[in-house]
mmCIF file of C-alpha atoms in Angstrom:
data_model
loop_
_atom_site.group_PDB
_atom_site.id
_atom_site.type_symbol
_atom_site.label_atom_id
_atom_site.label_comp_id
_atom_site.label_asym_id
_atom_site.label_seq_id
_atom_site.Cartn_x
_atom_site.Cartn_y
_atom_site.Cartn_z
ATOM 1 C CA MET A 1 92.977 -100.832 29.512
ATOM 2 C CA PHE A 2 94.038 -97.195 29.934
ATOM 3 C CA ARG A 3 90.690 -96.356 31.522
ATOM 4 C CA GLN A 4 91.215 -99.016 34.180
ATOM 5 C CA ALA A 5 94.768 -97.841 34.828
ATOM 6 C CA SER A 6 93.696 -94.231 35.331
ATOM 7 C CA ARG A 7 90.874 -95.360 37.625
ATOM 8 C CA LEU A 8 93.301 -97.460 39.693
ATOM 9 C CA LEU A 9 95.783 -94.611 39.899
ATOM 10 C CA ALA A 10 93.066 -92.192 40.961
ATOM 11 C CA ARG A 11 91.929 -94.650 43.622
ATOM 12 C CA THR A 12 95.443 -95.070 45.075
ATOM 13 C CA THR A 13 96.467 -91.418 44.987
ATOM 14 C CA THR A 14 93.256 -89.839 46.273
ATOM 15 C CA PRO A 15 93.537 -91.105 49.884
ATOM 16 C CA TRP A 16 97.144 -89.880 50.053
ATOM 17 C CA ARG A 17 96.073 -86.409 49.021
ATOM 18 C CA ARG A 18 93.329 -86.356 51.612
ATOM 19 C CA SER A 19 95.414 -87.772 54.466
ATOM 20 C CA ARG A 20 98.475 -85.573 53.969
ATOM 21 C CA ALA A 21 98.437 -82.590 56.325
ATOM 22 C CA PHE A 22 99.855 -79.263 55.317
ATOM 23 C CA SER A 23 101.979 -77.259 57.768
ATOM 24 C CA SER A 24 99.130 -74.775 58.134
ATOM 25 C CA ASP A 25 96.826 -77.630 59.244
ATOM 26 C CA VAL A 26 99.109 -78.694 62.102
ATOM 27 C CA PRO A 27 97.897 -77.351 65.449
ATOM 28 C CA ALA A 28 99.771 -74.250 66.563
ATOM 29 C CA THR A 29 100.008 -75.309 70.226
ATOM 30 C CA PRO A 30 102.301 -78.250 70.996
ATOM 31 C CA ALA A 31 100.441 -81.275 72.372
ATOM 32 C CA GLN A 32 101.750 -82.880 75.568
ATOM 33 C CA ASP A 33 102.396 -86.607 75.613
ATOM 34 C CA SER A 34 100.089 -87.671 78.435
ATOM 35 C CA ASN A 35 101.312 -91.298 78.305
ATOM 36 C CA PHE A 36 104.902 -90.185 78.884
ATOM 37 C CA ILE A 37 103.933 -87.885 81.767
ATOM 38 C CA GLU A 38 101.839 -90.622 83.395
ATOM 39 C CA SER A 39 104.643 -93.192 83.053
ATOM 40 C CA TRP A 40 107.183 -90.710 84.407
ATOM 41 C CA SER A 41 104.988 -89.980 87.435
ATOM 42 C CA LYS A 42 104.747 -93.704 88.225
ATOM 43 C CA VAL A 43 108.502 -94.258 88.041
ATOM 44 C CA ILE A 44 109.754 -90.978 89.574
ATOM 45 C CA PRO A 45 106.849 -89.301 91.366
ATOM 46 C CA ASN A 46 108.951 -86.747 93.286
ATOM 47 C CA ILE A 47 110.594 -85.156 90.172
ATOM 48 C CA ASP A 48 108.800 -83.171 87.506
ATOM 49 C CA PRO A 49 108.961 -84.662 83.997
ATOM 50 C CA PRO A 50 111.671 -83.169 81.762
ATOM 51 C CA LYS A 51 110.722 -80.444 79.341
ATOM 52 C CA THR A 52 111.105 -81.096 75.637
ATOM 53 C CA PRO A 53 112.289 -78.426 73.163
ATOM 54 C CA SER A 54 108.686 -77.811 72.102
ATOM 55 C CA SER A 55 107.868 -76.781 75.690
ATOM 56 C CA PHE A 56 110.140 -73.769 75.332
ATOM 57 C CA MET A 57 108.798 -72.656 71.965
ATOM 58 C CA THR A 58 106.035 -70.121 71.619
ATOM 59 C CA PRO A 59 103.006 -71.365 69.701
ATOM 60 C CA ARG A 60 103.247 -70.895 65.950
ATOM 61 C CA PRO A 61 101.134 -67.920 64.816
ATOM 62 C CA ALA A 62 98.012 -68.829 62.921
ATOM 63 C CA THR A 63 98.117 -68.593 59.138
ATOM 64 C CA PRO A 64 95.916 -65.659 58.072
ATOM 65 C CA SER A 65 92.815 -66.514 56.051
ATOM 66 C CA ALA A 66 93.523 -63.651 53.613
ATOM 67 C CA ILE A 67 96.881 -62.508 52.242
ATOM 68 C CA PRO A 68 98.076 -59.430 54.164
ATOM 69 C CA SER A 69 98.821 -56.252 52.246
ATOM 70 C CA LYS A 70 102.302 -55.920 53.801
ATOM 71 C CA LEU A 71 105.253 -58.192 54.504
ATOM 72 C CA THR A 72 106.687 -58.003 58.036
ATOM 73 C CA VAL A 73 110.501 -58.090 57.959
ATOM 74 C CA ASN A 74 112.991 -58.793 60.734
ATOM 75 C CA PHE A 75 116.580 -58.234 59.597
ATOM 76 C CA VAL A 76 119.236 -59.085 62.190
ATOM 77 C CA LEU A 77 123.008 -59.287 62.438
ATOM 78 C CA PRO A 78 125.024 -60.914 65.243
ATOM 79 C CA TYR A 79 125.601 -57.496 66.812
ATOM 80 C CA ALA A 80 122.534 -55.442 65.781
ATOM 81 C CA SER A 81 118.929 -55.485 64.616
ATOM 82 C CA GLU A 82 118.638 -53.508 61.382
ATOM 83 C CA LEU A 83 114.870 -53.956 60.911
ATOM 84 C CA SER A 84 112.430 -55.146 63.551
ATOM 85 C CA ALA A 85 108.836 -56.001 62.593
ATOM 86 C CA LYS A 86 109.002 -53.467 59.744
ATOM 87 C CA GLU A 87 106.072 -53.650 57.330
ATOM 88 C CA VAL A 88 107.209 -53.402 53.704
ATOM 89 C CA ASP A 89 105.841 -54.181 50.249
ATOM 90 C CA MET A 90 108.585 -56.579 49.141
ATOM 91 C CA VAL A 91 112.137 -57.734 49.762
ATOM 92 C CA ILE A 92 114.582 -59.216 47.266
ATOM 93 C CA VAL A 93 117.212 -61.487 48.813
ATOM 94 C CA PRO A 94 120.418 -62.844 47.221
ATOM 95 C CA ALA A 95 119.722 -66.572 47.578
ATOM 96 C CA THR A 96 122.306 -69.114 46.458
ATOM 97 C CA THR A 97 119.793 -70.223 43.803
ATOM 98 C CA GLY A 98 119.438 -66.661 42.479
ATOM 99 C CA GLN A 99 117.648 -63.430 43.376
ATOM 100 C CA MET A 100 114.426 -64.244 45.241
ATOM 101 C CA GLY A 101 111.585 -61.753 45.542
ATOM 102 C CA VAL A 102 109.367 -62.129 48.605
ATOM 103 C CA LEU A 103 105.875 -60.624 48.667
ATOM 104 C CA PRO A 104 103.100 -60.981 51.263
ATOM 105 C CA GLY A 105 101.642 -64.484 51.109
ATOM 106 C CA HIS A 106 104.902 -66.076 49.905
ATOM 107 C CA VAL A 107 105.148 -69.830 50.368
ATOM 108 C CA PRO A 108 107.117 -70.785 53.532
ATOM 109 C CA THR A 109 110.771 -71.123 52.552
ATOM 110 C CA ILE A 110 114.275 -71.323 53.996
ATOM 111 C CA ALA A 111 116.941 -69.919 51.678
ATOM 112 C CA GLU A 112 120.689 -69.750 52.097
ATOM 113 C CA LEU A 113 122.066 -66.326 51.184
ATOM 114 C CA LYS A 114 125.219 -65.580 49.213
ATOM 115 C CA PRO A 115 127.160 -62.292 48.986
ATOM 116 C CA GLY A 116 124.859 -59.793 47.279
ATOM 117 C CA ILE A 117 122.230 -57.100 47.654
ATOM 118 C CA LEU A 118 119.191 -57.233 49.931
ATOM 119 C CA SER A 119 116.591 -54.773 48.577
ATOM 120 C CA VAL A 120 113.817 -53.599 50.885
ATOM 121 C CA HIS A 121 110.916 -52.023 48.949
ATOM 122 C CA GLU A 122 108.554 -49.719 50.806
ATOM 123 C CA GLY A 123 106.331 -47.785 48.421
ATOM 124 C CA ASN A 124 108.667 -45.910 46.057
ATOM 125 C CA ASP A 125 111.581 -46.114 48.511
ATOM 126 C CA VAL A 126 114.171 -48.868 48.062
ATOM 127 C CA THR A 127 116.810 -49.465 50.727
ATOM 128 C CA LYS A 128 119.740 -51.640 49.684
ATOM 129 C CA TYR A 129 122.141 -53.545 51.932
ATOM 130 C CA PHE A 130 125.157 -55.592 50.947
ATOM 131 C CA LEU A 131 125.118 -58.992 52.709
ATOM 132 C CA SER A 132 128.085 -61.316 53.104
ATOM 133 C CA SER A 133 126.015 -64.479 53.748
ATOM 134 C CA GLY A 134 123.220 -65.775 55.938
ATOM 135 C CA PHE A 135 119.719 -67.237 55.770
ATOM 136 C CA ALA A 136 116.207 -66.024 54.962
ATOM 137 C CA LEU A 137 113.276 -67.721 56.680
ATOM 138 C CA ILE A 138 109.904 -66.956 55.097
ATOM 139 C CA HIS A 139 106.928 -67.935 57.253
ATOM 140 C CA ALA A 140 103.357 -68.759 56.269
ATOM 141 C CA ASN A 141 102.019 -65.684 58.122
ATOM 142 C CA SER A 142 103.879 -63.249 55.780
ATOM 143 C CA VAL A 143 106.804 -62.704 58.132
ATOM 144 C CA ALA A 144 110.355 -62.803 56.763
ATOM 145 C CA ASP A 145 113.309 -63.293 59.110
ATOM 146 C CA ILE A 146 116.615 -62.401 57.447
ATOM 147 C CA ILE A 147 119.759 -63.334 59.348
ATOM 148 C CA ALA A 148 123.090 -62.136 57.964
ATOM 149 C CA VAL A 149 126.663 -62.599 59.153
ATOM 150 C CA GLU A 150 127.626 -59.101 58.015
ATOM 151 C CA ALA A 151 125.718 -56.315 56.256
ATOM 152 C CA VAL A 152 126.262 -52.701 55.307
ATOM 153 C CA PRO A 153 124.135 -50.180 53.392
ATOM 154 C CA VAL A 154 125.318 -50.125 49.771
ATOM 155 C CA ASP A 155 125.861 -46.349 49.825
ATOM 156 C CA ARG A 156 128.490 -46.805 52.566
ATOM 157 C CA LEU A 157 130.722 -49.039 50.412
ATOM 158 C CA ASP A 158 133.945 -47.342 49.282
ATOM 159 C CA PRO A 159 134.534 -48.114 45.557
ATOM 160 C CA ALA A 160 138.297 -47.541 45.843
ATOM 161 C CA LEU A 161 138.666 -49.981 48.754
ATOM 162 C CA VAL A 162 136.494 -52.559 46.993
ATOM 163 C CA GLN A 163 138.643 -52.355 43.842
ATOM 164 C CA LYS A 164 141.823 -52.622 45.917
ATOM 165 C CA GLY A 165 140.459 -55.654 47.813
ATOM 166 C CA LEU A 166 139.414 -57.324 44.570
ATOM 167 C CA ALA A 167 142.890 -56.803 43.073
ATOM 168 C CA ASP A 168 144.590 -58.097 46.251
ATOM 169 C CA PHE A 169 142.481 -61.262 46.459
ATOM 170 C CA THR A 170 142.835 -61.913 42.723
ATOM 171 C CA GLN A 171 146.609 -61.740 43.131
ATOM 172 C CA LYS A 172 146.461 -64.055 46.184
ATOM 173 C CA LEU A 173 144.332 -66.519 44.219
ATOM 174 C CA GLY A 174 146.930 -66.604 41.446
ATOM 175 C CA SER A 175 149.829 -67.192 43.844
ATOM 176 C CA ALA A 176 148.053 -69.601 46.252
ATOM 177 C CA THR A 177 149.807 -72.940 46.693
ATOM 178 C CA THR A 178 147.628 -74.815 49.204
ATOM 179 C CA ASP A 179 143.930 -75.655 49.023
ATOM 180 C CA LEU A 180 143.282 -73.513 52.110
ATOM 181 C CA GLU A 181 144.966 -70.471 50.556
ATOM 182 C CA LYS A 182 143.024 -70.991 47.319
ATOM 183 C CA ALA A 183 139.708 -71.301 49.198
ATOM 184 C CA GLU A 184 140.334 -68.159 51.279
ATOM 185 C CA ALA A 185 141.391 -66.180 48.199
ATOM 186 C CA GLN A 186 138.363 -67.423 46.218
ATOM 187 C CA ILE A 187 136.001 -66.297 48.997
ATOM 188 C CA GLY A 188 137.662 -62.876 48.964
ATOM 189 C CA VAL A 189 137.319 -62.637 45.177
ATOM 190 C CA ASP A 190 133.638 -63.676 45.321
ATOM 191 C CA VAL A 191 132.745 -61.185 48.070
ATOM 192 C CA HIS A 192 134.618 -58.278 46.492
ATOM 193 C CA SER A 193 133.186 -59.067 43.034
ATOM 194 C CA ALA A 194 129.678 -59.009 44.535
ATOM 195 C CA MET A 195 130.433 -55.688 46.287
ATOM 196 C CA ASN A 196 131.769 -54.266 43.022
ATOM 197 C CA SER A 197 128.580 -55.348 41.220
ATOM 198 C CA ALA A 198 126.490 -53.768 43.995
ATOM 199 C CA ILE A 199 128.295 -50.442 43.606
ATOM 200 C CA THR A 200 128.231 -50.332 39.810
ATOM 201 C CA GLY A 201 124.601 -51.428 39.741
#
């Protein structure tokens, strides 16, 4: 009985495995819908068909056949580009699920970032930034795009100001009366606690 069940399960699951396409198998260039363009031309021949969002996107870079030796990092803020196409050995990002190390060949991922330290490892050199929040987008071609709302090198943080801010927001949290005041104070406590941890190591 168990032999038949395993055979039936193998028979039903095998086609699914074969038919499911991975993101790296999807063609990099967007395909045009010829039926739509033909129908549009019949109905409105004097106006070009509208462009879809995929028309404005550059083709996805091909996934390399071998894992590259370096990770390419783009680290941007709303007002500046901290790192642009910089090749590094590894980055460690403060994801909401915990510290996440990213090496070349990392599985494609999107991670939300929380207040914490972004470590950029290049040989024996480690550059650390304090991030307030943001997102990390890890691509299949060993490119990592890190987008932060605010960031500052850890060595530029003033320990006295961080301690003062932490004390102020802790006091505000204790005296808050509305949900909005509590939420704002809690965010301040979380950010200043993370900055304090970044300074003390």
